Coordinates of C-alpha atoms in Angstrom, one line a residue:
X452 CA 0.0 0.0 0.0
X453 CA 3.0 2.3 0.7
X454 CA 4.5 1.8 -2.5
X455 CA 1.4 2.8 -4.7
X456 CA 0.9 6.1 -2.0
X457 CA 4.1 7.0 -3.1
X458 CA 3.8 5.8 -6.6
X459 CA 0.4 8.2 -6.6
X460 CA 2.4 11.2 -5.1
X461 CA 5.1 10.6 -7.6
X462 CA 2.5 10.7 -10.8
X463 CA 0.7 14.0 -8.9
X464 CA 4.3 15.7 -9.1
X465 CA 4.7 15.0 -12.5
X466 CA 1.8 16.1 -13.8
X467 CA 2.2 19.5 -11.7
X468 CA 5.5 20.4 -12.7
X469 CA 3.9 20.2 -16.4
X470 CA 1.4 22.9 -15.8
X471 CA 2.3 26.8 -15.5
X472 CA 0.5 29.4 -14.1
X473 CA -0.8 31.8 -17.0
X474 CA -3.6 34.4 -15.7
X475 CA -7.0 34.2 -16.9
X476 CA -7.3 37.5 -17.8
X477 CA -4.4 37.2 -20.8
X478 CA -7.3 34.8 -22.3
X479 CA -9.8 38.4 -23.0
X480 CA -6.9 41.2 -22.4
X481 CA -4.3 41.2 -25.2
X482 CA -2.1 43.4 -23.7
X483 CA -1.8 41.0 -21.0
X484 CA -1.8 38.1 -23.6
X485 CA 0.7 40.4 -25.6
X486 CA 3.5 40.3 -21.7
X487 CA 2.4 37.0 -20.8
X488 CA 3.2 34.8 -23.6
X489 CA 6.9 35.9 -24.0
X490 CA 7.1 34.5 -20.1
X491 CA 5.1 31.3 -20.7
X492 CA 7.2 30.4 -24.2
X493 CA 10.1 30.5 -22.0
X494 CA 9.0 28.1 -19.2
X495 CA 7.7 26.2 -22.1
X496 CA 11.2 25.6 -24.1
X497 CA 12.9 24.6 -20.4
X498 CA 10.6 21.8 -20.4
X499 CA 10.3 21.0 -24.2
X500 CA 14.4 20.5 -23.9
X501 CA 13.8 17.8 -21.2
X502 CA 14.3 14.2 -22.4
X503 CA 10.6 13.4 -21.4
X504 CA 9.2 15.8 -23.7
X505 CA 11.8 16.4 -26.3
X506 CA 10.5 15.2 -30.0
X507 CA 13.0 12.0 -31.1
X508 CA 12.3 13.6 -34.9
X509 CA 14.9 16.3 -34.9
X510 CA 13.1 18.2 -37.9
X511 CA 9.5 18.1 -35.1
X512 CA 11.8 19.4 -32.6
X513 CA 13.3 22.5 -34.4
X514 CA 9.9 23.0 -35.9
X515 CA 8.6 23.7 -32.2
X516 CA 12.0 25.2 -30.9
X517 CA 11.8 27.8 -33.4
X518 CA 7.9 29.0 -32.7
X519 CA 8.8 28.9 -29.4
X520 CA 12.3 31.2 -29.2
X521 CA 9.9 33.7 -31.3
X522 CA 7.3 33.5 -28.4
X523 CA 10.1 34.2 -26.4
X524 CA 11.3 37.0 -28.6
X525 CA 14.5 35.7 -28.7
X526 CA 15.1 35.6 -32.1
X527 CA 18.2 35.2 -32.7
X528 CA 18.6 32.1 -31.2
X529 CA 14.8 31.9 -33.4
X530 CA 16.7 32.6 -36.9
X531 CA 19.4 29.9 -35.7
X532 CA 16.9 27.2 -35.3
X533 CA 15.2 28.3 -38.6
X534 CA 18.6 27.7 -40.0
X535 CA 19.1 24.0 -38.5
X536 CA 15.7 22.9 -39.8
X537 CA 16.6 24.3 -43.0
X538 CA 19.5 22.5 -43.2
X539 CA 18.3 19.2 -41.6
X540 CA 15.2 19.3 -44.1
X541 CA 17.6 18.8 -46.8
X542 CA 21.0 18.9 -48.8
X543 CA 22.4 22.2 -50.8
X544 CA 20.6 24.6 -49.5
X545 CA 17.4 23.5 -51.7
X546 CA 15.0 24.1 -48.6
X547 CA 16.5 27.5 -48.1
X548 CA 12.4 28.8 -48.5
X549 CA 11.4 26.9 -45.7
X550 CA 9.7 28.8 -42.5
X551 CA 10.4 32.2 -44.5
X552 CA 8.1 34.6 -43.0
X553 CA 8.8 33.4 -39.6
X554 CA 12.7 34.1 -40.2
X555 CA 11.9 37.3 -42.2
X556 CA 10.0 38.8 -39.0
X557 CA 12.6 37.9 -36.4
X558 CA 14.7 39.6 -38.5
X559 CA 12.6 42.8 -38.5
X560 CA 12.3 43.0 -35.2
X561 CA 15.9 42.8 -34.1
X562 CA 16.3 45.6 -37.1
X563 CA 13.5 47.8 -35.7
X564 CA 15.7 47.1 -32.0
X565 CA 19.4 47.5 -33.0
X566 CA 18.6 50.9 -35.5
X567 CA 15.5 52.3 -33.2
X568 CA 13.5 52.4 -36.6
X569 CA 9.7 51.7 -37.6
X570 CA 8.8 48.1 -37.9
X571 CA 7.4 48.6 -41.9
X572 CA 10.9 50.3 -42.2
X573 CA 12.5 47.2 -40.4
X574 CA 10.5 44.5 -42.6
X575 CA 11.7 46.0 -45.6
X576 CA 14.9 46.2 -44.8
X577 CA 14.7 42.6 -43.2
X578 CA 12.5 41.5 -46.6
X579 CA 15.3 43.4 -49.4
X580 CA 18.2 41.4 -47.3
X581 CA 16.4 37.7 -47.2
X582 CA 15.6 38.1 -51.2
X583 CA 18.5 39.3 -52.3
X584 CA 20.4 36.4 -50.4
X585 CA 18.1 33.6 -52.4
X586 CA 19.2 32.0 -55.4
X587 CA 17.1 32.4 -58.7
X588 CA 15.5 28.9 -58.0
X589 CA 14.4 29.9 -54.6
X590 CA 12.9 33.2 -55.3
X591 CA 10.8 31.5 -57.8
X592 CA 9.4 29.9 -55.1
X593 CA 9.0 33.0 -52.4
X594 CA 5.3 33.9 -53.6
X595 CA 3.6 30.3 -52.4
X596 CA 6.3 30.5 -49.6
X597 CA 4.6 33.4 -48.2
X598 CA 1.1 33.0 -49.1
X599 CA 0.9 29.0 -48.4
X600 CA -0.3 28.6 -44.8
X601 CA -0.7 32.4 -44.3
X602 CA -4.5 32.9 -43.4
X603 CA -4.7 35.4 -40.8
X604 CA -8.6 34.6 -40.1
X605 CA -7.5 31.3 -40.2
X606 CA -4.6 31.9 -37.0
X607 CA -7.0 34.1 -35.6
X608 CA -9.7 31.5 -34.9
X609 CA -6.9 28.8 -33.7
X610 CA -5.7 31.1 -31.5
X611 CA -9.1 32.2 -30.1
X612 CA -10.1 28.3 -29.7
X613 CA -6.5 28.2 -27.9
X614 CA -7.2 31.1 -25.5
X615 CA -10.9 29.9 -25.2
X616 CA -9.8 26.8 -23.5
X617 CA -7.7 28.2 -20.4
X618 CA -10.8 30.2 -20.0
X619 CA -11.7 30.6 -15.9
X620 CA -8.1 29.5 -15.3
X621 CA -4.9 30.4 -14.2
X622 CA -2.9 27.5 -14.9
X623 CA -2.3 25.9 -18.0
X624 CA -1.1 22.2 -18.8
X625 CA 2.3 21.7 -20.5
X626 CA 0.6 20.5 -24.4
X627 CA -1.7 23.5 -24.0
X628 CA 0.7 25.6 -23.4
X629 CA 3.2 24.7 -26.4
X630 CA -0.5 24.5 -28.7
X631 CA -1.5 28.0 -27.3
X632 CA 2.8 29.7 -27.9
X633 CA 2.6 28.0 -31.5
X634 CA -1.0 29.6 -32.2
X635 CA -0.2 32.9 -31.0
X636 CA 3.7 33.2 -33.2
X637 CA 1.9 32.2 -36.5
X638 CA -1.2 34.6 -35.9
X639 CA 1.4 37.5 -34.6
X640 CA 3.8 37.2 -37.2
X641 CA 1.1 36.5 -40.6
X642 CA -0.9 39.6 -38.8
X643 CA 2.1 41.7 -38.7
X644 CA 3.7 41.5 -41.5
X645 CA 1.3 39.7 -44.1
X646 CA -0.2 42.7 -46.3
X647 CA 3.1 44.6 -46.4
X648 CA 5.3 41.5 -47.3
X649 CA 3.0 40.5 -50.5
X650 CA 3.3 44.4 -51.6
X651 CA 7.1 43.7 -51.4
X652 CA 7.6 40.5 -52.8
X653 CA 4.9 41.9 -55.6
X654 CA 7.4 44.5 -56.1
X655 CA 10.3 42.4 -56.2
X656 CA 8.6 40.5 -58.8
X657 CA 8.0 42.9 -61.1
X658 CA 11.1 44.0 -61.5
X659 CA 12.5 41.0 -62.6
X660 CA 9.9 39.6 -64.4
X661 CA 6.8 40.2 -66.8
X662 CA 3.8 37.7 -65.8
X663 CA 0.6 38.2 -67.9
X664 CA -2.6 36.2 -67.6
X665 CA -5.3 36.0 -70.0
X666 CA -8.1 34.5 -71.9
X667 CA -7.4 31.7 -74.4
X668 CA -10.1 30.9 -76.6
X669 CA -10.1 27.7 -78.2
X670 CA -11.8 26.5 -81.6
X671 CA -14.6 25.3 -80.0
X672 CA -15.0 28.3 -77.3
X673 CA -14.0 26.4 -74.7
X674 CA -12.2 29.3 -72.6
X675 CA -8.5 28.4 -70.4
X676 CA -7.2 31.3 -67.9
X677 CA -3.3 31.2 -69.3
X678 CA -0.1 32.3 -66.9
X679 CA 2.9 33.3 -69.5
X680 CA 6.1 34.4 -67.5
X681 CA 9.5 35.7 -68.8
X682 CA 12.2 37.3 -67.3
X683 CA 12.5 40.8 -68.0
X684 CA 16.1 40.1 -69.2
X685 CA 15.2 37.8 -72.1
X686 CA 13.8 39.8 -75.1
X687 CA 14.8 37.2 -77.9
X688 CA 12.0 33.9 -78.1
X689 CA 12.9 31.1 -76.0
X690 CA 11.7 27.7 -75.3
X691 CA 8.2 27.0 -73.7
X692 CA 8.0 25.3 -70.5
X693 CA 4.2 24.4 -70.5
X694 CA 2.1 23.1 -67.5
X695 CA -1.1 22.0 -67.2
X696 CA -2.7 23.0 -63.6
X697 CA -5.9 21.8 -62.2
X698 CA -4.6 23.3 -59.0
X699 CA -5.1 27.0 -59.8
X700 CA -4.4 29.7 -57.7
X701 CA -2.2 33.0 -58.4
X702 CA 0.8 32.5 -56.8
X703 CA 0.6 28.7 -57.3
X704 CA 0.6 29.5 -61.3
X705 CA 2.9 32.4 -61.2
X706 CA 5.3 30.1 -59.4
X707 CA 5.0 27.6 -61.7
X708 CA 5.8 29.8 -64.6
X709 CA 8.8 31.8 -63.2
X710 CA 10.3 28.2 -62.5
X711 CA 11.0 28.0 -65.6
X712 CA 12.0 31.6 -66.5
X713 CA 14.6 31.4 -63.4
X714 CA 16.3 29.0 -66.0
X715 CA 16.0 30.7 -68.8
X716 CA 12.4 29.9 -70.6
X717 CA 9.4 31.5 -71.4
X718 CA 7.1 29.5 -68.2
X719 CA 3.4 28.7 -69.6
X720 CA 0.5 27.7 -66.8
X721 CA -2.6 27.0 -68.3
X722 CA -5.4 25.8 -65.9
X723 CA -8.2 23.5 -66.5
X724 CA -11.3 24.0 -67.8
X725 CA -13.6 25.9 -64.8
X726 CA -10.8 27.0 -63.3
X727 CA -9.9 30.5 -62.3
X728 CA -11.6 32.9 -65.6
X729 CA -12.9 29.7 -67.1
X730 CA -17.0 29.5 -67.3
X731 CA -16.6 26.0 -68.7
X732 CA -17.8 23.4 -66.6
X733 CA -15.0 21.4 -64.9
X734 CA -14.4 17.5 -65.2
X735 CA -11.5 16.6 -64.2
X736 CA -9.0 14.5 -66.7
X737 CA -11.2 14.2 -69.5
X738 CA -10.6 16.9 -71.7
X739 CA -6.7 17.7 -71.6
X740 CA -6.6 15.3 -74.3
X741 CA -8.5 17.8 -76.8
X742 CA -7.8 20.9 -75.1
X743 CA -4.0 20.9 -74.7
X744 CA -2.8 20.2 -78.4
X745 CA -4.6 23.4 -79.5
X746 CA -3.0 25.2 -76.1
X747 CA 0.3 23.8 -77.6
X748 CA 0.0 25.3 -81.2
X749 CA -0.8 28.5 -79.6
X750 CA 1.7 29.0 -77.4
X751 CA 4.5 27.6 -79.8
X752 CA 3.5 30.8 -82.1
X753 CA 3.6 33.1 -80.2
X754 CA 6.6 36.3 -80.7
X755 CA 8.1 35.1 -77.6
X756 CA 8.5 31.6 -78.4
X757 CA 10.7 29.7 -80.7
X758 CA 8.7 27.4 -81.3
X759 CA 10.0 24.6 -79.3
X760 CA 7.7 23.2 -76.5
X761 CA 8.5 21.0 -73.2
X762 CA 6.1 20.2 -70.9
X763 CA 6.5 19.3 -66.4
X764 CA 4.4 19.2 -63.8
X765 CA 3.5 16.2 -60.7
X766 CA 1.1 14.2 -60.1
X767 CA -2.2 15.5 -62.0
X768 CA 0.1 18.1 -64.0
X769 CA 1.9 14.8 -64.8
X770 CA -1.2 12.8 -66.0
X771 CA -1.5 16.0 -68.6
X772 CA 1.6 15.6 -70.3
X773 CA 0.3 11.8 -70.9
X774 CA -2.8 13.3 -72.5
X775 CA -1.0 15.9 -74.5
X776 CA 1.5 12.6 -75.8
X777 CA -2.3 10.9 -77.0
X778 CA -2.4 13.8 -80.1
X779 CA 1.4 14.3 -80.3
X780 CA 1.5 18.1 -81.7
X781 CA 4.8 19.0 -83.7
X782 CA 6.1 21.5 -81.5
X783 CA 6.1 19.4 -78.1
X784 CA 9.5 18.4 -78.0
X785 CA 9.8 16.6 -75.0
X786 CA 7.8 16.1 -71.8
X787 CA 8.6 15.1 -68.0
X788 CA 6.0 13.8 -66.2
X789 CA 6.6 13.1 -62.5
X790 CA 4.9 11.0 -60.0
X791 CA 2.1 10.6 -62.5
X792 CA -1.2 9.8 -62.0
X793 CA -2.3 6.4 -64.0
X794 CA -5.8 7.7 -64.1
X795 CA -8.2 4.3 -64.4
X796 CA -4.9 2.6 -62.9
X797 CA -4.0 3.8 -59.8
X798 CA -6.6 6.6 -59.2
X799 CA -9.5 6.8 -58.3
X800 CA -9.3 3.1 -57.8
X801 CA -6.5 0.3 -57.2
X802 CA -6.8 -3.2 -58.1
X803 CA -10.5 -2.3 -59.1
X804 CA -11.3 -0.9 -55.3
X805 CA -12.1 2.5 -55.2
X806 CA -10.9 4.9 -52.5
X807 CA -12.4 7.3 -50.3
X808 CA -10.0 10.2 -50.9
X809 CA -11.6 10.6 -54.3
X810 CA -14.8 12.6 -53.1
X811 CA -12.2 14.2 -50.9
X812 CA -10.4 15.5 -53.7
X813 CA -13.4 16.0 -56.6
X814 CA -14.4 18.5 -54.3
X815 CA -11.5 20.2 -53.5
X816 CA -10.9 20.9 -57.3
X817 CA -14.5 21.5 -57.8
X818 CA -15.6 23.0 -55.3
X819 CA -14.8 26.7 -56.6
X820 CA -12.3 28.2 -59.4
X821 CA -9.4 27.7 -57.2
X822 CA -8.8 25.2 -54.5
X823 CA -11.3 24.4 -51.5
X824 CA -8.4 24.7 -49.4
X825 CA -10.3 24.5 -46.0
X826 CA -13.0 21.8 -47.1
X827 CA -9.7 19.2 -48.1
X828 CA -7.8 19.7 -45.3
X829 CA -10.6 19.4 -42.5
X830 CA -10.1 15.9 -41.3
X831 CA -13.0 16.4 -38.6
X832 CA -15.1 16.9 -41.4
X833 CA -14.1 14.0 -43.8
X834 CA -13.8 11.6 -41.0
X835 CA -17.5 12.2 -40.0
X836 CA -18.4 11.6 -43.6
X837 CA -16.7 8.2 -44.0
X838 CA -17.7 6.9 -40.6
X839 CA -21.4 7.5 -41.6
X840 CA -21.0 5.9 -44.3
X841 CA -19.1 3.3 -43.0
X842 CA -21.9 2.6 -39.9
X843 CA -25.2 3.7 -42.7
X844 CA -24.2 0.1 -44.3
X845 CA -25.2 1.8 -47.3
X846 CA -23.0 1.3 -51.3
X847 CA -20.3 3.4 -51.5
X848 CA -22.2 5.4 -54.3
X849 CA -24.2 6.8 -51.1
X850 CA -20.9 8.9 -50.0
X851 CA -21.3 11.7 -51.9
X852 CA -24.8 12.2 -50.5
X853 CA -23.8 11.6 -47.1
X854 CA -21.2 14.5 -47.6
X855 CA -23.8 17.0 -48.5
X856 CA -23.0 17.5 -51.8
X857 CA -24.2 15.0 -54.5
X858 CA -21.3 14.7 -57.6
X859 CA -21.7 13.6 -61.4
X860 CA -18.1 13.2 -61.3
X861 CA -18.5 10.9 -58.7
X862 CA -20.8 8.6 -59.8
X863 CA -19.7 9.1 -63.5
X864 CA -16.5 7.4 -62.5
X865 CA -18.0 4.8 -60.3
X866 CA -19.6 3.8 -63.5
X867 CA -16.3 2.2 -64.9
X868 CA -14.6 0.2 -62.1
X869 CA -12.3 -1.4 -64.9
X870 CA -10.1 0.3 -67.4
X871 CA -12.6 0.5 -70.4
X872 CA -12.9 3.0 -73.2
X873 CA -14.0 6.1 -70.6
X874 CA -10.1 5.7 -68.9
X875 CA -8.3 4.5 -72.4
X876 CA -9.8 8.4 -74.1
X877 CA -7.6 10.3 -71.6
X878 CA -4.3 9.2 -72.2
X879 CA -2.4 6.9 -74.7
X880 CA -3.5 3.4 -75.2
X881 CA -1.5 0.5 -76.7
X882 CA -0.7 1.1 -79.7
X883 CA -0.7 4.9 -79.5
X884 CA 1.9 4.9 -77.6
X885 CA 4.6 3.7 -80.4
X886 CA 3.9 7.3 -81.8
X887 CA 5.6 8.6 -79.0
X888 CA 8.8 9.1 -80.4
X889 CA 9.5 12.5 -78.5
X890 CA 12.4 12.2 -75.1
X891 CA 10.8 11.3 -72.2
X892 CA 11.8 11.8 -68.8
X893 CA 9.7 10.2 -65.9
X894 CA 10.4 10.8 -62.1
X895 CA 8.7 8.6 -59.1
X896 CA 9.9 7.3 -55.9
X897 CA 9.6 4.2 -54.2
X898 CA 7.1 5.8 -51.6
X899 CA 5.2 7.5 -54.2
X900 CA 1.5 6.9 -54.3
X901 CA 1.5 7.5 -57.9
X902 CA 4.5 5.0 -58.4
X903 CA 2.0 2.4 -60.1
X904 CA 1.0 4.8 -62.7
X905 CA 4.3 6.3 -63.2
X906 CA 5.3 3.0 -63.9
X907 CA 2.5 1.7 -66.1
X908 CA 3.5 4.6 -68.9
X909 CA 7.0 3.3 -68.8
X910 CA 6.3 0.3 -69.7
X911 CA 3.5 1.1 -71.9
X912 CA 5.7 3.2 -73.9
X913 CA 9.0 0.7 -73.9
X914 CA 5.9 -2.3 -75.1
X915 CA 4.3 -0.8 -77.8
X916 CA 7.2 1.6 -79.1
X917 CA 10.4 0.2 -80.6
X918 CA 12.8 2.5 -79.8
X919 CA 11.5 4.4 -76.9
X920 CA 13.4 7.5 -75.7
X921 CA 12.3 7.1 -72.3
X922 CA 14.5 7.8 -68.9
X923 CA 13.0 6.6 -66.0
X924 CA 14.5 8.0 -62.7
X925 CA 13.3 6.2 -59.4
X926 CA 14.5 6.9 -55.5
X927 CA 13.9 6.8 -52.3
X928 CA 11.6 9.6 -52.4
X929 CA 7.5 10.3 -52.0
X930 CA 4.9 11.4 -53.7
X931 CA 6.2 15.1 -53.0
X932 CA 10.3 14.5 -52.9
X933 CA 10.2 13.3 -56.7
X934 CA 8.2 16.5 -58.0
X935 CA 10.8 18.8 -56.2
X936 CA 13.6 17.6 -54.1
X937 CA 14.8 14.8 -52.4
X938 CA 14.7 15.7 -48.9
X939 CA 17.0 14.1 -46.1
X940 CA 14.2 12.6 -44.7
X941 CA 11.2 10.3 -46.3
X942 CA 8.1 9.2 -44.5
X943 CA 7.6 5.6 -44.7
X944 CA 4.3 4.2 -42.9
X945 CA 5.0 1.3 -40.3
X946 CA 8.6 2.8 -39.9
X947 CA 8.7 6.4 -39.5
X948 CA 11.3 9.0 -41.0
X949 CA 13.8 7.2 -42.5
X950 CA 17.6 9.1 -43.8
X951 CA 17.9 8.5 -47.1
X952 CA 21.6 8.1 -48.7
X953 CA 23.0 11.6 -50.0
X954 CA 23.5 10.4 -52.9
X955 CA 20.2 10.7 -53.5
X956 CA 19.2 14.4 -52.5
X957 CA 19.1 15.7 -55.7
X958 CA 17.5 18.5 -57.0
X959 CA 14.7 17.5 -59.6
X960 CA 14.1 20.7 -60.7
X961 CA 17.6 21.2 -61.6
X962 CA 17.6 17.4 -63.2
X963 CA 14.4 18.6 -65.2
X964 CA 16.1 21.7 -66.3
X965 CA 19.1 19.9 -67.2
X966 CA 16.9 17.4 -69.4
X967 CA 15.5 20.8 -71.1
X968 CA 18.7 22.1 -71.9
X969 CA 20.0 19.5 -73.5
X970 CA 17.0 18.5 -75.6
X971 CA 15.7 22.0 -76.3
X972 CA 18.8 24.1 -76.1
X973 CA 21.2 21.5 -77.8
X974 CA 23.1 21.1 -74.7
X975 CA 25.6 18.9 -73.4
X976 CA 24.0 15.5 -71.9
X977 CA 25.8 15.4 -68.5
X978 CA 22.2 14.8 -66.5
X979 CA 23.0 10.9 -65.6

């Protein structure tokens, strides 16, 4: 009996030396919230050092450290641990965009500090320095960087459901209080700096390079919203580096495009039909097949093209280039698909079983122009709908109206649970694939959802066609490392983050750019 009293005591100590006192009036007074949180973040990282609480995944550690040195407002020590993830995330400075705003407002405040300026004088001065340090490839990325993530009403509301929790207390538990630190660094820094930062970076952008959207009308008067980028540098007609996005949004197109000026090319984003200026109704994957060969003449005669075409792009953006290889137009030199969707292969079904995930995603492409950013990622939400569905004992056809929201597209693709004539339409099919005689270069990973589709083109193309030009580069990378770069870590289900060999954190932009070069630019091969 003595030993569980003491046992008892021992688990009552623990448990108290995790909580903190934290008034309840810093949960309705923000200028208390505004002196209280820099004391609470500091008891906070004390304890989140400890080895009962410190995160075994050094990349979740720094992740927290960081948020919390801000709370702190010590951000020096804040830029240093911004610096470690970056650096732990991956190889050559490729993740050098990572956690950007939160670096770029430690730096403003030490600025504002060390010359007693303004804080809008500090962030620009904070913002010019950070920019001009990137490299071409990163600040083609900078846009999304600072926009992805960035919702201030979004930080708001976590923060208030934070606060609203230690309401009528004056203690807080240690998980709450590292949740409530977290919460209030993202709101107070995307708050602070959010309208003035896109007016800079806007800025930035337009002195480097011209970016012009517009209508194009096709034949048929089907109408595409087109993103055309070029560095202001270039005035003689380049190559085209085309993508096909489904995806739309402004910086997610812009970005797209000026990854290919940054090395060099004319960038062309052209979105789906529905999507951003589009009227036309949107069904996903069946008309890229039509739509893009006339997309392709256009852009191929226009005054700032040569007339040579390539086309890149992940996942969906891959499955395009397959559709655009079906009508093979004269100007598309060369495509590289990555991670590509085998649409009636892999997605929305596998070995003839349909999944879930693909009312999930119909609606988040769907849903509105651009992407229903808050329906797809609410996991309370989607959850709720599968489990009623799941417990209804209802077909799976029922999900869609369990969700709310009845789809054609659904049910249209429930219709073919083999690979029949509706799948074979999209993309190449047997014998149309010996017509492919155009340099391929496919990308997947061994973790890559997409890897079975990815795959099945490969082989598709090396079956039917009799001298395929067709490189296939495969690595220890998911569905995201082998559209971008191949981290230092890779998340493997069953076994958590595994270090992959450093042999293979690669760039694959820079591999895609150096497959472009040669084929477009009559460069040397020295890619493999």
């Amino acid at each position: 009996m003595k030993c569980k009293i003491l046992l008892a005591l021992f688990f009552v100590n623990i448990m108290q030396a995790q909580k903190f006192y934290f008034p309840k009036a810093a949960t309705t007074d923000s200028v208390i919230l505004e002196k209280q949180i820099p004391e609470l973040a500091l008891k906070v990282i004390t304890e989140y050092q400890s080895p009962k609480n410190k995160p075994k995944y050094v990349l979740t550690f720094l992740d927290n450290l960081f948020r919390l040195q801000l709370a702190a407002k010590d951000y020096k020590s804040s830029i240093a641990s911004v610096t470690a993830y970056r650096m732990e995330y991956a190889d050559h400075n490729m993740a050098g965009n990572k956690h950007l705003a939160h670096e770029i407002y430690s730096m403003a405040r030490l600025i504002e500090k060390d010359k007693n300026i303004a804080f809008p004088d500090a962030l620009q001065a904070a913002f010019t320095t950070r920019y001009e340090s990137l490299s071409e490839a990163l600040t083609a990325k900078i846009g999304l960087t600072l926009d992805i993530d960035s919702d201030v009403r979004d930080h708001k509301k976590r923060l208030k459901a934070a606060l609203d929790k230690q309401k009528d207390k004056d203690s807080i538990d240690y998980a709450s209080a590292l949740a409530l630190c977290k919460n209030y660094v993202n709101y107070k820094t995307y708050s602070s700096i959010k309208p003035q930062i896109m007016q800079l970076f806007k800025a930035k952008e337009q002195e480097k390079f011209i970016i012009e959207s517009k209508i194009l009308t096709l034949k048929k008067g089907t109408k595409l919203t087109i993103t055309i980028v070029r560095k202001k540098e270039n005035t003689s007609p380049l190559p085209v580096i085309l993508t096909n996005n489904i995806y739309a949004g402004e910086f997610v197109d812009a970005g797209m495009g000026k990854r290919a000026a940054v090395y060099n090319y004319v960038g062309a984003v052209v979105n789906t039909r529905g999507k951003r200026d589009s009227n036309d109704p949107n069904h996903p994957f069946e008309d890229e097949a039509q739509d893009l060969y006339e997309v392709i003449d256009w852009v191929s005669k226009q005054p700032w093209s040569n007339g040579k075409v390539g086309m890149i792009g992940g996942s969906y953006l891959g499955f395009s280039q397959w559709a655009a290889a079906k009508k093979l137009h004269s100007a598309l030199k060369t495509i590289v698909p990555q991670v590509s969707v085998g649409i009636g292969i892999d997605y929305p079904s596998q070995n003839n079983v349909f999944k879930g995930y693909m009312l999930q995603w119909i609606q988040y492409v769907t849903n509105n122009k651009l992407t229903d950013e808050a329906s797809f990622n609410n996991d309370t939400k989607w959850d709720s709908i599968n489990t009623a569905w799941y417990k209804s004992g209802r077909s799976f056809r029922a999900l869609d109206s369990l969700s709310g929201k009845p789809s054609t597209i659904f049910q249209r693709w429930l219709d073919h649970p083999g690979y029949d004539k509706y799948w074979q339409s999209m993309v190449p099919y047997k014998k149309e694939f010996a017509k492919i005689n155009i340099p391929v270069l496919t990308t997947t990973g061994y973790y890559d959802a997409d890897q079975i589709g990815a795959l099945y083109y490969y082989k598709e193309h090396y079956k039917y066609n009799r001298n395929p030009n067709h490189y296939l580069v495969i690595g220890p990378y998911d569905h995201a490392g082998a559209q971008s770069y191949g981290n230092n870590y890779v998340y493997v289900f069953g076994y958590g983050n595994l270090l992959i060999d450093p042999v293979a954190r690669i760039s694959i932009d820079q591999l895609a750019f150096s497959w472009f070069d040669y084929i477009l630019k009559d460069g040397k091969n020295r890619i493999f």
